[in-house]
Coordinates of C-alpha atoms in Angstrom, one line a residue:
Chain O
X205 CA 195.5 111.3 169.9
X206 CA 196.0 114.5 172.0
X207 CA 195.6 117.8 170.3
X208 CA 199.7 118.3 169.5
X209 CA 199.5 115.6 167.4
X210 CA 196.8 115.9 166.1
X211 CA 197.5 119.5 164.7
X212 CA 201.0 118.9 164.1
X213 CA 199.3 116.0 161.2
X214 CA 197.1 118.3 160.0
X215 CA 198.6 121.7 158.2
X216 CA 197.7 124.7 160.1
X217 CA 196.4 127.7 159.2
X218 CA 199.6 129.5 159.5
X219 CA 201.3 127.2 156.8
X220 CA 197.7 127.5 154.4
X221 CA 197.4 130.4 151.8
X222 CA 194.7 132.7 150.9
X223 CA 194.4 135.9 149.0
X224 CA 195.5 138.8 150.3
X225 CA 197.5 137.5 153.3
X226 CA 200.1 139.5 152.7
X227 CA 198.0 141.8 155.1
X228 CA 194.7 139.6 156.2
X229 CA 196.4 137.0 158.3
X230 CA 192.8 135.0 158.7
X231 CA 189.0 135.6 158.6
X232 CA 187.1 133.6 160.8
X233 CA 183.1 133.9 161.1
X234 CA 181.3 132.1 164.5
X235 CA 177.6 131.7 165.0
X236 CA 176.0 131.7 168.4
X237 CA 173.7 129.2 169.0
X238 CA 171.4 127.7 171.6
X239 CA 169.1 124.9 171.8
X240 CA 165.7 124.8 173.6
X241 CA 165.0 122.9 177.0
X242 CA 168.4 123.6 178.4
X243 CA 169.3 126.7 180.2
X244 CA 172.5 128.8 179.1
X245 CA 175.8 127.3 180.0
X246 CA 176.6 130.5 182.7
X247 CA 173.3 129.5 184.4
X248 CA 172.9 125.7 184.3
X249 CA 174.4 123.3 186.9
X250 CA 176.8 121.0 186.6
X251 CA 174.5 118.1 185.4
X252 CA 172.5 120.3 183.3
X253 CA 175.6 121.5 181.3
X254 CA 176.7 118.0 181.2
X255 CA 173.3 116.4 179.4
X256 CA 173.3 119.5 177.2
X257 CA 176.5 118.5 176.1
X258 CA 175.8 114.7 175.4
X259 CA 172.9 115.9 173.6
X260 CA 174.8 118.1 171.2
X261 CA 178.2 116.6 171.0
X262 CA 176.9 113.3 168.9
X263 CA 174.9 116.0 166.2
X264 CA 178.0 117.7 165.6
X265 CA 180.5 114.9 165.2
X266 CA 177.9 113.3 162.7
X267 CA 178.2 115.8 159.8
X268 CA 179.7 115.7 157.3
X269 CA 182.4 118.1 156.9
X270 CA 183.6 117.5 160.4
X271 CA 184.3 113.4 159.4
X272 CA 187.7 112.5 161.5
X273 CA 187.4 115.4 163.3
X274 CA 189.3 116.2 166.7
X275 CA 186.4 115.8 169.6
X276 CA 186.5 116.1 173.1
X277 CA 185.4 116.9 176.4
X278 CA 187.0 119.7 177.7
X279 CA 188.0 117.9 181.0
X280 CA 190.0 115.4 178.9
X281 CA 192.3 117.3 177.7
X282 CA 195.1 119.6 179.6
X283 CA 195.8 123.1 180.6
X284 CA 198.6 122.7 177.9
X285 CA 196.2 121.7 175.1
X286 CA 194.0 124.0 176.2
X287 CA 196.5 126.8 175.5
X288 CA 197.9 125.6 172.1
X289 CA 194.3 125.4 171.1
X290 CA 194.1 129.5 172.1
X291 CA 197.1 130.3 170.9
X292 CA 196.0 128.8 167.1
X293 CA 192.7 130.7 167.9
X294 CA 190.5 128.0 167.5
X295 CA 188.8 128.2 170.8
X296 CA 188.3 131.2 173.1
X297 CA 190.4 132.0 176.3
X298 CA 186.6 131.8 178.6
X299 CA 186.2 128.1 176.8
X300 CA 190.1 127.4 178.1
X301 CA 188.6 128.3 181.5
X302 CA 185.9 125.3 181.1
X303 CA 186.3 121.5 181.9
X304 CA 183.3 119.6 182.9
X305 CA 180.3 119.8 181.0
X306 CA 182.1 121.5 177.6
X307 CA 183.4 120.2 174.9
X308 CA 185.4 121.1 171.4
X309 CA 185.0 119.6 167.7
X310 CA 187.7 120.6 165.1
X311 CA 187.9 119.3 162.2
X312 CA 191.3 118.0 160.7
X313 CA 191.9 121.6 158.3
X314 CA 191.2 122.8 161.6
X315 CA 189.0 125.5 159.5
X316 CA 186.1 124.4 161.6
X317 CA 185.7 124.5 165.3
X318 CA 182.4 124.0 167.1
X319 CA 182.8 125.5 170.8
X320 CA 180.1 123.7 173.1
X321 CA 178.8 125.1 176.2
X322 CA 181.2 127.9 176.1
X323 CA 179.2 130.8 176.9
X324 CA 176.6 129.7 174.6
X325 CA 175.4 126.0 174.0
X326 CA 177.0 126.5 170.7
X327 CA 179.5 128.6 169.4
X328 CA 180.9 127.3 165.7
X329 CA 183.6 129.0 163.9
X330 CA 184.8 128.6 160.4
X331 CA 188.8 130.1 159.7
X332 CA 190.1 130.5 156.9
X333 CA 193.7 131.7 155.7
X334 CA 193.3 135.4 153.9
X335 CA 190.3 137.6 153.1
X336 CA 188.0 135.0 152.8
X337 CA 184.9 136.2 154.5
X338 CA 182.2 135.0 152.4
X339 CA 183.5 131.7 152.0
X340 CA 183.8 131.6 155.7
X341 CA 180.3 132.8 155.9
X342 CA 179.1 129.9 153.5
X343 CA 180.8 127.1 155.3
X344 CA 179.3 127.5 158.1
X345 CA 175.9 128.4 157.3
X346 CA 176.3 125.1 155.7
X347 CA 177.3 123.6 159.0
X348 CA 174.8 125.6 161.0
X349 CA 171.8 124.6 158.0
X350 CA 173.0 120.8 158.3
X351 CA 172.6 121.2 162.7
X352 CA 169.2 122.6 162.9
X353 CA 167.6 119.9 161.0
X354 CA 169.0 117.6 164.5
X355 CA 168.7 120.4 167.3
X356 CA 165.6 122.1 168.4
X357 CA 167.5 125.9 168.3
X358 CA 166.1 128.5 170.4
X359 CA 164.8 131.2 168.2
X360 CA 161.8 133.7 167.5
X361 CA 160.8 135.1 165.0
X362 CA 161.2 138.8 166.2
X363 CA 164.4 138.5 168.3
X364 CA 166.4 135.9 166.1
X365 CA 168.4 133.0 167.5
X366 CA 168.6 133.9 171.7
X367 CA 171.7 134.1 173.0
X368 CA 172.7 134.3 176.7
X369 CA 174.3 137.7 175.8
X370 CA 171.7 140.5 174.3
X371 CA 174.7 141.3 172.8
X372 CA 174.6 138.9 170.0
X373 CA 170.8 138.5 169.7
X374 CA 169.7 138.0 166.3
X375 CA 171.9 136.7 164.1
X376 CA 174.6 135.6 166.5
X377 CA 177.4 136.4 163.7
X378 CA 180.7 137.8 164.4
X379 CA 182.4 138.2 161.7
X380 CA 186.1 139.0 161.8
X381 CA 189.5 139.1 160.2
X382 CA 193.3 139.9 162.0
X383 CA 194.9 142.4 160.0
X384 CA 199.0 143.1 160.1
X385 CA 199.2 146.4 159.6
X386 CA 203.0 147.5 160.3
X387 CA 203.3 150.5 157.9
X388 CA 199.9 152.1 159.1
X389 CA 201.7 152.0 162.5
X390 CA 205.0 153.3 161.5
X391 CA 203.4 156.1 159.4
X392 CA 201.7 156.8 162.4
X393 CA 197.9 156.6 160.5
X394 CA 196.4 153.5 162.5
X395 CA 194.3 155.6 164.9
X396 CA 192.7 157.4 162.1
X397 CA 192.0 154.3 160.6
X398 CA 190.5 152.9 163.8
X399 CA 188.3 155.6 164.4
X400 CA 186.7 155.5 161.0
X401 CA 186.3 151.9 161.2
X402 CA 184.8 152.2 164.5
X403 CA 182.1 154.9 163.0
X404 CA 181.2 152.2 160.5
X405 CA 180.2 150.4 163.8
X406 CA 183.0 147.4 163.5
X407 CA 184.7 146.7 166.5
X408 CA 189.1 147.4 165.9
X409 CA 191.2 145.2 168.5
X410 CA 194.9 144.8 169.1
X411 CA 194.6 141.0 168.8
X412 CA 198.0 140.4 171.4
X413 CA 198.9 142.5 174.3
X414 CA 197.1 144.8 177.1
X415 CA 194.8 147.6 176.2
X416 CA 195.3 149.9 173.5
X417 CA 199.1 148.5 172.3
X418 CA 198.8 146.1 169.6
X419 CA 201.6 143.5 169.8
X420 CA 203.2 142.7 166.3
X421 CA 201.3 145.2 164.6
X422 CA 198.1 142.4 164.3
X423 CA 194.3 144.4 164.5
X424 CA 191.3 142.6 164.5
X425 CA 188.2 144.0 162.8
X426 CA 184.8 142.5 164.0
X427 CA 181.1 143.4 163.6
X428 CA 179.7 144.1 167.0
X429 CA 175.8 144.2 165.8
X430 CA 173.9 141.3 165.5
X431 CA 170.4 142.2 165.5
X432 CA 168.7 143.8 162.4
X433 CA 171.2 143.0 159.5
X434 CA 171.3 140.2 157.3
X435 CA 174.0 138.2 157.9
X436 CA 175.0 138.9 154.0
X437 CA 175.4 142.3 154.7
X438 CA 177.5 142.4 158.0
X439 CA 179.6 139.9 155.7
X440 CA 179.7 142.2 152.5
X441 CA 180.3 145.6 154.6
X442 CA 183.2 144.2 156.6
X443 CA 184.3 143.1 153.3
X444 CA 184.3 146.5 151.9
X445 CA 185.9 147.5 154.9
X446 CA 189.1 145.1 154.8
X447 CA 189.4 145.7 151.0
X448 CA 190.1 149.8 152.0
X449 CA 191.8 148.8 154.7
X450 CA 194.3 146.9 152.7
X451 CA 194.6 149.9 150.4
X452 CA 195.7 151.6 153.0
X453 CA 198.0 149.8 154.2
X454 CA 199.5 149.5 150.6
X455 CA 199.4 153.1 150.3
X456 CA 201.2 153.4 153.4
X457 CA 204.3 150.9 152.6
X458 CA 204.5 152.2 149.0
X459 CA 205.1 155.9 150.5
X460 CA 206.8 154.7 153.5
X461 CA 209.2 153.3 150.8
X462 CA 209.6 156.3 148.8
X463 CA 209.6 159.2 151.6
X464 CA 211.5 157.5 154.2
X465 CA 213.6 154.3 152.9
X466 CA 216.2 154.6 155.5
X467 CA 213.5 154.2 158.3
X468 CA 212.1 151.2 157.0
X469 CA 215.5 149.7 156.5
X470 CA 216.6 150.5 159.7
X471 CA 213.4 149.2 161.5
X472 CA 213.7 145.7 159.5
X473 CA 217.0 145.8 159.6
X474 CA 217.4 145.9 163.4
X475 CA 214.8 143.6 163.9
X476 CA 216.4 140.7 161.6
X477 CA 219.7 141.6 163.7
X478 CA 218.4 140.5 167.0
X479 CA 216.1 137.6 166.0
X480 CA 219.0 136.4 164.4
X481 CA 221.4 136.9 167.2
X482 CA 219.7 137.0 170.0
X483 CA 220.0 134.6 172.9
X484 CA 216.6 135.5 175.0
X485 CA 214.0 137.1 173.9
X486 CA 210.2 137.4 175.4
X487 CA 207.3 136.4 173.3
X488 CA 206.2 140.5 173.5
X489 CA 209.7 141.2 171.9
X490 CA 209.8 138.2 169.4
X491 CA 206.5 139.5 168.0
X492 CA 207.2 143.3 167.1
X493 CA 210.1 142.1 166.0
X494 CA 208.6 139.5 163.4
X495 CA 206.2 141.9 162.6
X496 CA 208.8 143.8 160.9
X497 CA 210.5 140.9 159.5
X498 CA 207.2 140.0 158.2
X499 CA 206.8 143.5 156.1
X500 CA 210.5 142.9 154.8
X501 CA 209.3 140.0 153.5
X502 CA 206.5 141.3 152.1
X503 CA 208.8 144.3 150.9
X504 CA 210.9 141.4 149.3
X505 CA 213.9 142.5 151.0
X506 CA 214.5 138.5 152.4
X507 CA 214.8 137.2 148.8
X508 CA 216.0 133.9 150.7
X509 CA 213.2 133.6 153.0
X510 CA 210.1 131.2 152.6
X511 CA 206.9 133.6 153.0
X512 CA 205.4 131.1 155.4
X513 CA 208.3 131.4 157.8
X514 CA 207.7 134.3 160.0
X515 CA 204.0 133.6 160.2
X516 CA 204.9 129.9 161.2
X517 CA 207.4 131.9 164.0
X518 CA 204.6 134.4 165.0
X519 CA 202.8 130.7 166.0
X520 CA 205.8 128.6 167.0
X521 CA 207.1 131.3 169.4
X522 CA 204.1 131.7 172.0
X523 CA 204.2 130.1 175.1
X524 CA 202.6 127.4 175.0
X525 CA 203.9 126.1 171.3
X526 CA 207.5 126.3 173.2
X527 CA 206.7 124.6 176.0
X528 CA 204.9 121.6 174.8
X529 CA 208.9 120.6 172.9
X530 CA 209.6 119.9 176.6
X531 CA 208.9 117.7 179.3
X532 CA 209.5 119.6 182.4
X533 CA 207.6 122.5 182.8
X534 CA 209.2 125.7 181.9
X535 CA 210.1 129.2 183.5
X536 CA 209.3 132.3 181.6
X537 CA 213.1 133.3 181.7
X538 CA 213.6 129.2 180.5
X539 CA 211.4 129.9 177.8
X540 CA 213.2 133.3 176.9
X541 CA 216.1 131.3 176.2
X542 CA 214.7 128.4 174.3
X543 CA 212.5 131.1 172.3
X544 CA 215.6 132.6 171.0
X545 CA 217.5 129.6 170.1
X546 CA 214.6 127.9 168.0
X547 CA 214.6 131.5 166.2
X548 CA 218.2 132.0 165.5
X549 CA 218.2 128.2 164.5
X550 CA 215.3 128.8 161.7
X551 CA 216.9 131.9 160.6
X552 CA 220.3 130.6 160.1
X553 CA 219.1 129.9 156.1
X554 CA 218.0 133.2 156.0
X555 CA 220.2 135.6 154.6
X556 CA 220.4 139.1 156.1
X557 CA 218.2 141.6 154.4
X558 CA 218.8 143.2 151.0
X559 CA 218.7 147.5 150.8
X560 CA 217.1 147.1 147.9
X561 CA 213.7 145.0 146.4
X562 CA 215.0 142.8 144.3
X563 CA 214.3 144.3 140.3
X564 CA 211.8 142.3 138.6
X565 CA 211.3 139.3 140.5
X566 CA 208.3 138.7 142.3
X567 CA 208.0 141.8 144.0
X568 CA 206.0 143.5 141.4
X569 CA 203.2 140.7 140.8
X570 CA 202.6 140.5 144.6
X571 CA 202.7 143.8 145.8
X572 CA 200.5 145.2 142.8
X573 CA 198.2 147.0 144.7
X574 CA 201.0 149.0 146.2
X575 CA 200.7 152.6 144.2
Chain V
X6 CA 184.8 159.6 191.0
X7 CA 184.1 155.8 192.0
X8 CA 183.8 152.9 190.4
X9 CA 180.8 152.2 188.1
X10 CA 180.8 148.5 189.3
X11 CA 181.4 148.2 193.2
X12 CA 180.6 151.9 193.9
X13 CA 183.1 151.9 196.4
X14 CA 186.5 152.0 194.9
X15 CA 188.1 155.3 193.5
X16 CA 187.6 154.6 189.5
X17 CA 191.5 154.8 188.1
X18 CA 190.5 152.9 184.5
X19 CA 188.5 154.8 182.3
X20 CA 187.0 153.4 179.0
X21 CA 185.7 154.9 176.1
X22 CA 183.8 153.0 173.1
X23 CA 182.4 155.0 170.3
X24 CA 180.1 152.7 167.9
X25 CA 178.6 154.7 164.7
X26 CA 177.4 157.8 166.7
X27 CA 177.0 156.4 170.3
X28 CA 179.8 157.0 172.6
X29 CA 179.7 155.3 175.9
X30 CA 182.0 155.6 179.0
X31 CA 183.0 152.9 181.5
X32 CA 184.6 154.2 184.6
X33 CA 186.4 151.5 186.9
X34 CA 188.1 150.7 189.5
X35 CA 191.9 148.7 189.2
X36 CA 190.1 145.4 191.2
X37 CA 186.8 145.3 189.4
X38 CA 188.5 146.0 185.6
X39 CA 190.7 142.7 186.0
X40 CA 188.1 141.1 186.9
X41 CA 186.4 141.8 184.0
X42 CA 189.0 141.1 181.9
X43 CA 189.3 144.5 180.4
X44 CA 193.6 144.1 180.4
X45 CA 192.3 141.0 178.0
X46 CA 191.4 142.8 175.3
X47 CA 190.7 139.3 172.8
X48 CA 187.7 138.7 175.6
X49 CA 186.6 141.9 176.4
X50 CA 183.8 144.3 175.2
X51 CA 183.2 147.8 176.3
X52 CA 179.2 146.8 175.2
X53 CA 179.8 143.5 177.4
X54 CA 180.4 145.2 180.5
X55 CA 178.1 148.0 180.0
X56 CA 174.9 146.0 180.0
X57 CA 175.4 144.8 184.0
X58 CA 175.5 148.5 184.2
X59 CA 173.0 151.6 182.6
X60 CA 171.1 149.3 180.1
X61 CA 170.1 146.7 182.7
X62 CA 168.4 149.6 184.5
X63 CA 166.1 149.8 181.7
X64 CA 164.9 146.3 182.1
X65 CA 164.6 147.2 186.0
X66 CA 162.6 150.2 185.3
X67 CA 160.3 148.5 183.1
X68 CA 159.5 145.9 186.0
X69 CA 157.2 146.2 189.0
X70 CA 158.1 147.9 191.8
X71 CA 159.2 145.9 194.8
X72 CA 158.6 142.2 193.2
X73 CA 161.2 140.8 191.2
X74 CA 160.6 139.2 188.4
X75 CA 161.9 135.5 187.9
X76 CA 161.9 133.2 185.1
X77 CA 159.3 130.2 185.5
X78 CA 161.7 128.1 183.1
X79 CA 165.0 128.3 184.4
X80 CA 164.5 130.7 188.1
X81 CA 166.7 133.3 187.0
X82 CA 166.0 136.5 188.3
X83 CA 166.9 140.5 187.4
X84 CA 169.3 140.7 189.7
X85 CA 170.9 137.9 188.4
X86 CA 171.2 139.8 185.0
X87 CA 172.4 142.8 186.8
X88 CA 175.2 140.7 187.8
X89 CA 176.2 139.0 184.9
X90 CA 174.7 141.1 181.7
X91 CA 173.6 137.5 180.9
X92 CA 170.2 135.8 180.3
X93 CA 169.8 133.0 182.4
X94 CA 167.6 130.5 179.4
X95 CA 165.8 130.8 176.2
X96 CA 162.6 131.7 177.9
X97 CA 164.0 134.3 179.9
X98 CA 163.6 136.7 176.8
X99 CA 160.1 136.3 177.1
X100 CA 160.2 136.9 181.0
X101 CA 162.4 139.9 180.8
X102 CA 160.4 140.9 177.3
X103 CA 159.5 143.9 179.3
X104 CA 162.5 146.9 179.0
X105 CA 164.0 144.7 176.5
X106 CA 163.3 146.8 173.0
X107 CA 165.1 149.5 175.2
X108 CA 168.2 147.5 175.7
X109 CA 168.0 145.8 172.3
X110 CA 168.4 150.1 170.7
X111 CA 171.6 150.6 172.7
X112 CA 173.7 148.1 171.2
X113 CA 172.2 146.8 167.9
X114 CA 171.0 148.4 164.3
X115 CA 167.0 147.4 165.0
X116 CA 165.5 145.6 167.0
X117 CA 164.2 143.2 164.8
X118 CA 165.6 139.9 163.3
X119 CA 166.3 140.4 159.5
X120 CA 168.9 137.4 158.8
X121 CA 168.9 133.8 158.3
X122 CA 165.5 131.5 159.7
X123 CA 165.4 128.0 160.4
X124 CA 164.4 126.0 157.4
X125 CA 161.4 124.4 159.4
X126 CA 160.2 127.6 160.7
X127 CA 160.7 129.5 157.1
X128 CA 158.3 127.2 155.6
X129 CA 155.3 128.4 157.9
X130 CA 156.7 132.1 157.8
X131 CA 156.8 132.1 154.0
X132 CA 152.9 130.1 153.8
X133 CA 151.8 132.8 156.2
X134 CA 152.9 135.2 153.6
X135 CA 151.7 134.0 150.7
X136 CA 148.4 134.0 152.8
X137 CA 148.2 137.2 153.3
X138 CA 149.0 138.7 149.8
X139 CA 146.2 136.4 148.8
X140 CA 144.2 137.8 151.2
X141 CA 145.1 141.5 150.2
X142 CA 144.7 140.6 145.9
X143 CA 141.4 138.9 146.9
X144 CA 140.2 141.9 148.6
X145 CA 141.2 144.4 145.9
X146 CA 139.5 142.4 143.5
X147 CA 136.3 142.1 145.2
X148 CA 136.8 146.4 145.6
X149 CA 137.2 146.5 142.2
X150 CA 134.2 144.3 141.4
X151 CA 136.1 141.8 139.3
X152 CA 134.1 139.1 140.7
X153 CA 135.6 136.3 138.3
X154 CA 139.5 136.9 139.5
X155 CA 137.4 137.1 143.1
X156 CA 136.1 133.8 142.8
X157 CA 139.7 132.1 141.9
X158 CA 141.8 133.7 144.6
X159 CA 139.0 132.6 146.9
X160 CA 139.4 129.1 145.5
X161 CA 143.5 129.5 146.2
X162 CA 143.4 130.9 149.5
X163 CA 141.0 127.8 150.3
X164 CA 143.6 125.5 149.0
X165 CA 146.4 127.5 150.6
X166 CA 144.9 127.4 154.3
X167 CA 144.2 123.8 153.8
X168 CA 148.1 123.2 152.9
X169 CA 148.9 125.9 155.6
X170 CA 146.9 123.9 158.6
X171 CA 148.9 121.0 157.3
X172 CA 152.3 122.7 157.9
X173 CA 151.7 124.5 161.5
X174 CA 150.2 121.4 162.5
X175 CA 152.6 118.6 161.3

């Protein structure tokens, strides 16, 4: 089974729900961690890397909450696999870059993804839909409590669990959660927000595009200190963190709303009119587009629309999800043109927007945080 | 002003990463920031990049002068780390222990683990503990002349280093 079928049997994360992902599209938490006797992946040579991973790869596949998991070697699968496996963000773009001597587990939620010999010997992920942090945080301590008992980690007392970077000494948690924050951009607030989240000392990244721009509106918040914290409470302050972060965001929809209706309208309005119509459009485009569709629906101005939808299209719409529906391999003005279609297509049931949320239906319920 | 990497390019990509009250400032040139992936910002970190820069020059300071140090496990060297900002094997933090603490201040809260121990090795840390708060009770006692409790936490921190040996042994 290669890794389109196997994650087109298993729901993804995009069609799984969690609280709060209205905003908090997914929070993921990965351990680094290394075992003794072998050097660090960026060091070793060829066979070195290779033993390392026979040595791990059979411990991992043998527990329990990775039974009929996806496994394999990293030079067994194709660039193309490689990519839809990025593009879902279950494995890194430097463990894309790796074939032999690497290898990937997923399991079939695909809410757990064990990275080995990427930049450390292991690098294990759980994601999960919403704010879920601390369940994230459980799962794979679980994991990582169940692996130690059959590899000999490297780790001291004083320093933690060693890590080829000094960066993530320690613990070797990142903890982390991609955030849609369209309102906080249009209100023009975002940078304040980043710089107080940066003083907390967590990490704020546009999660798509080039430098500072943050394609479709998606931030990711991460913890970038490892050593001398608990992992509990790097967990419980990026917890707090998201929570007012959220807030915000509410606060800034719910004015948006009241102060300045007609630029919302217009923004979502516009962008339903060219996803809907529009006969190429480039993956940068698609996304800031269906990040706005995304806060209509949110806004509950698509009462036709399935919530699911635009997230599924935020997935569906990247290059490599388009190009694996095709045989021969496809130009990025090909793809412009085939992107388009497969959007008008799924928006054809979806009505065009409504000036008004809709009174009393389930508007109120799900955006009750918005004062 | 040149490039903080090559040192030869005019620097035309400047970065700036402010983390709780530390600012720091990358300056690079167009070659040597793709290369580092800094137009990638899922893979990139400012703290990443900075330690094959300033903070690797505190584990060089801390060395010898002249001889370079070298791993005995795995043969990786300082210059190596300079080049890469990454350790070469587990042992290598003992190797480069030197300079280390220095490093370890610049980018994290402490410098000392406080999270999560592997089960095996928590059972010798916590009987190491429990050691020495029977140590400490059976010393106050004795200072406090109450020769009876004495004699019982003697008897317990026997039985304790018994069990103890046991453990670090096994």
């Amino acid at each position: 089974m290669n890794v389109s079928e196997f994650l087109q049997a298993n729901a993804g994360a995009a069609q799984l729900h969690g609280p709060q992902d209205r905003i908090v599209l997914s929070s993921r938490v990965r351990l680094a961690r290394n075992v003794r006797g072998f050097a660090f992946p960026g060091w070793a040579k060829k066979p070195e890397r290779v033993k390392a991973l026979e040595a791990i790869r059979p411990a991992v596949e043998k527990l329990a909450p990775l039974a009929g998991a996806f496994s394999s070697a990293m030079d067994d699968l194709t660039a193309l696999d490689k990519q839809i496996l990025v593009e879902r963000h279950l494995i890194s773009r430097e463990h894309a870059a790796k074939s032999t001597g690497s290898g990937v587990v997923l399991n079939r939620a695909q809410t757990l993804c064990v990275m080995i010999n990427e930049e450390d010997h292991l690098r294990m992920q759980s994601l999960l839909p919403g704010l879920q942090v601390r369940d994230a945080w459980q799962a794979i301590d679980k994991i990582d409590g169940d692996l130690e008992k059959q590899l000999d980690y490297a780790f001291a007392p004083d320093l933690g669990y060693l890590t080829a970077c000094p960066t993530n000494l320690g613990t070797g948690i990142r903890v982390s959660a991609m955030l849609h924050l369209p309102a906080l951009v249009l209100a023009e607030q975002v940078n304040q927000i980043i710089q107080a989240v940066n003083k907390l000392g967590l990490a704020v990244r546009g999660l798509y595009g080039e430098g500072t721009e943050a394609l479709g509106n998606v931030f990711q918040v991460s913890n970038q200190m490892t050593l001398g914290e608990t992992e509990a409470d790097i967990v419980e302050r990026i917890n707090k963190v998201l929570n007012q972060i959220i807030e915000h965001e509410d606060n800034a929809r719910a004015s948006l709303m009241e102060k300045k209706p007609k630029m919302v309208l217009n923004h979502i309005g516009r962008a339903y009119g060219i996803l809907a119509n529009a006969h190429s459009i480039s993956s940068k485009e698609a996304m800031n587009l269906l990040s706005l569709m995304k806060l209509g629906v949110d806004l509950d101005l698509f009462p036709s629309a399935e919530r699911s939808l635009v997230d599924e299209l935020f997935v569906l719409t990247q290059p490599a999800h388009l190009q694996r529906q095709f045989t021969e391999k496809l130009g990025a003005e090909e793809r412009d043109l085939l992107r388009a279609d497969m959007v008008r297509d799924r928006l054809r049931q979806v009505a065009r927007p409504v000036t008004k949320p809709a009174e009393g239906g389930k508007g109120p319920a799900e955006n009750g945080g918005a004062k | 002003m040149l490039c903080n990497l090559c040192k030869e390019n005019e620097a035309t990509v400047h970065l700036t990463q402010i983390v709780g009250d530390k600012m720091q400032k990358v300056d690079l040139c167009e070659a040597c920031s793709k290369e580092k992936g800094v137009s990638d910002p899922t893979g990139f970190s400012l703290a990443d990049l900075l330690l094959g820069l300033g903070a690797s020059q505190e584990i060089e300071k801390a060395a010898a002068d002249g001889v370079e140090l070298k791993c005995p496990a795995c043969g990786f060297t300082q210059s190596d780390f300079k080049k890469s900002g990454r350790f070469g094997c587990p042992e290598c933090y003992q190797t480069f222990s030197d300079g280390l603490e220095a490093l370890l201040k610049t980018m994290h809260k402490g410098t000392k683990h406080a999270g999560k121990v592997p089960a095996a090795l928590r059972v010798v840390r916590e009987a190491k503990d429990k050691l020495k708060t029977l140590q400490k009770k059976l010393d106050k006692a004795i200072a406090e002349e109450d020769y009876e409790a004495a004699a019982q936490l003697r008897d317990e921190l026997k039985h304790a280093k018994e069990k103890g040996g046991q453990v670090s042994t096994s």
